[in-house]
Amino acid sequence: MTSTMDPAGHSPAEVPEYPMPRAEGCPFDPPPALRELQEQARVTRVKLWDGTTPWLVTRHADQRAVLTDRRVSADMTHPTYPRQAAGGGGTLSFIGMDDPEHARLRRMVGPAFMVKRVEEMRPMVQAIVDDAIDAMLAGPNPTDLVEAFALPVPSLVICKLLDVPYGDHDFFQANSRTMINRNSTPDERTSASARLAEYLGALVARKLEKPGDDLLSRLGEKIKAGDLTVRQATEMAVLLLIAGHETTANMIALSTALLLRNPDQLAMLRESDDPALARSAVEEMLRYLNITHGGRRRVALEDLEVAGCPVKAGEGLVIPNDIANRDPEAFPDPDRLDITRSARHHVAFGFGVHQCLGQPLARLELEIVYRSLYRRVPNLALATDFEKVPFKHDGFVYGVYELPVSW
Amino acid sequence: MKVFVDEDKCCGAGSCVLSAPEVFDQRDDDGVVVLLDAEPAEHLHAAVREAVQVCPAAAITLA
Ligand code: HEM
Ligand code: SF4
């Protein structure tokens, strides 16, 4: 191997492009070419859409090490940050910032997502799920599970969290979709996010005037104390909406598709009264599907080593959690879907200080869906050929565009 | 078993509370970890080890 080759033995001209396509007929599995890279090397170069060639980290243990390394930055405004697409280049609140400012801002909204606070939301979330099932059953059969159930549930939950009126939901869904769709032009993305920001800014202003007992009102207190600007509070609200809506919706629909293809696992879930089984199913679904399939993106601030490979300051790092969650070093028989396995150490929520802040809420929503939907609708079935289900290969977050179901 | 937590490192995602609610809690004003029991009884050791393993910020250590 010469020094111009990367550890997987690719010469500069052969550096594989990332992201890679999934295999035809295997929409629940990571791309085969990515798994080959994992077998070949712990760290390897890949080529992105803009021609840059950051490092890609393939193993579970090394991904966790990189994501907890303080010399590695999540600063999306860094000139060599490996971006997922053109345009933007800014950050949405603290998700693209480093500590200490990241921690300062994250801790302002932290209390709302504490495990015990989220647990208090259980009856509210259960009611939302029950109502959504009632509405679906009262509507046309067959129907699209995404529109009828998967999108409205997390949308309503996040709106309760932010105290946003339900009447404004269509507006939210349309704009947040435009913001995260890979096919949107930079202009479309910018104006969608501007519309959302404007609406949430007005909401923050209303909460400043008439505070209640909600997350935005508590941010209002920080504004009054001079710790936060109205603009920063608005950006946080936009972040929570974007990060918490489409992700959870995609998990609900995609995991339902997966369960319908694995009737034994679905039956186990439906027939068990054990809440612990629903909880371990949540972890296994998160692991197996890993919907944030574009990988975590970081940039090295100093020279460092990743699994023995020297990485220079300023070089980009791509950390695809989907293959870490199928790493045989971390999960025995990783391609077997097993809702009884212990999968808590998956990295579907990322790792390090940016690990998903909303994870207790996401877990609660999925647990309640898994314990409710399949029991209330025991004969739920796919209402189309599986081959015809449109998967979101082009989305920032993986899922299905539509899931026609009948009962 | 002795448990230590580093509040400065903690990012408050509550994974430890899910694993071992008898040992870990979170602070009301910012969600940062609170150690309830620095010397947990034997039957909690496995849960505490899981908490160490899943903590995303390496904020929990054992001695
Ligand atoms: C199943 C659903 C979800 C998945 C798979 C998911 C996944 C993720 C991932 C992978 C990250 C890490 C980003 C990075 O390291 O660059 C993240 C961050 C984040 N998520 Fe989630 N998420 C989900 C649901 C939610 C919900 C419901 C909320 C809130 C309502 C939320 C709020 C956030 C926030 C605020 C961050 C940024 C944290 C930070 O940068 O410190 N997420 N999420
Ligand atoms: S798991 Fe770690 S980072 Fe999360 S709350 Fe506990 S100590 Fe803090």
Coordinates of N, CA and C in Angstrom, one line a residue, chain B residues 37-57:
Chain B
D37 N -27.4 7.6 44.5 CA -26.8 6.5 45.3 C -25.4 6.2 44.8
A38 N -24.4 6.7 45.5 CA -23.0 6.6 45.1 C -22.5 5.2 45.3
E39 N -23.1 4.4 46.2 CA -22.7 3.1 46.4 C -23.8 2.1 46.4
P40 N -24.3 1.9 45.1 CA -25.5 1.1 45.0 C -25.3 -0.4 45.4
A41 N -26.4 -0.9 45.8 CA -26.4 -2.3 46.3 C -26.2 -3.3 45.1
E42 N -25.7 -4.4 45.4 CA -25.3 -5.5 44.4 C -26.3 -5.7 43.3
H43 N -27.6 -5.7 43.6 CA -28.6 -6.1 42.6 C -28.7 -5.0 41.6
L44 N -28.1 -3.8 41.8 CA -28.2 -2.7 40.9 C -27.0 -2.6 40.0
H45 N -26.0 -3.4 40.3 CA -24.7 -3.2 39.6 C -24.8 -3.4 38.0
A46 N -25.6 -4.4 37.6 CA -25.7 -4.6 36.2 C -26.4 -3.4 35.5
A47 N -27.4 -2.8 36.2 CA -28.1 -1.7 35.6 C -27.1 -0.5 35.5
V48 N -26.3 -0.3 36.6 CA -25.4 0.8 36.6 C -24.3 0.6 35.5
R49 N -23.9 -0.6 35.3 CA -22.9 -0.9 34.2 C -23.5 -0.5 32.9
E50 N -24.8 -0.9 32.7 CA -25.5 -0.5 31.4 C -25.5 1.0 31.3
A51 N -25.8 1.7 32.4 CA -25.8 3.2 32.3 C -24.4 3.8 31.9
V52 N -23.4 3.2 32.4 CA -22.0 3.6 32.0 C -21.8 3.4 30.5
Q53 N -22.3 2.2 30.1 CA -22.1 1.9 28.6 C -22.9 2.8 27.7
V54 N -24.1 3.2 28.1 CA -25.0 3.9 27.2 C -24.8 5.5 27.4
C55 N -24.2 5.9 28.4 CA -24.0 7.4 28.6 C -23.2 7.9 27.4
P56 N -23.9 8.9 26.7 CA -23.2 9.4 25.5 C -22.1 10.3 25.7
A57 N -22.0 10.8 27.0 CA -21.0 11.8 27.2 C -19.9 11.4 28.1

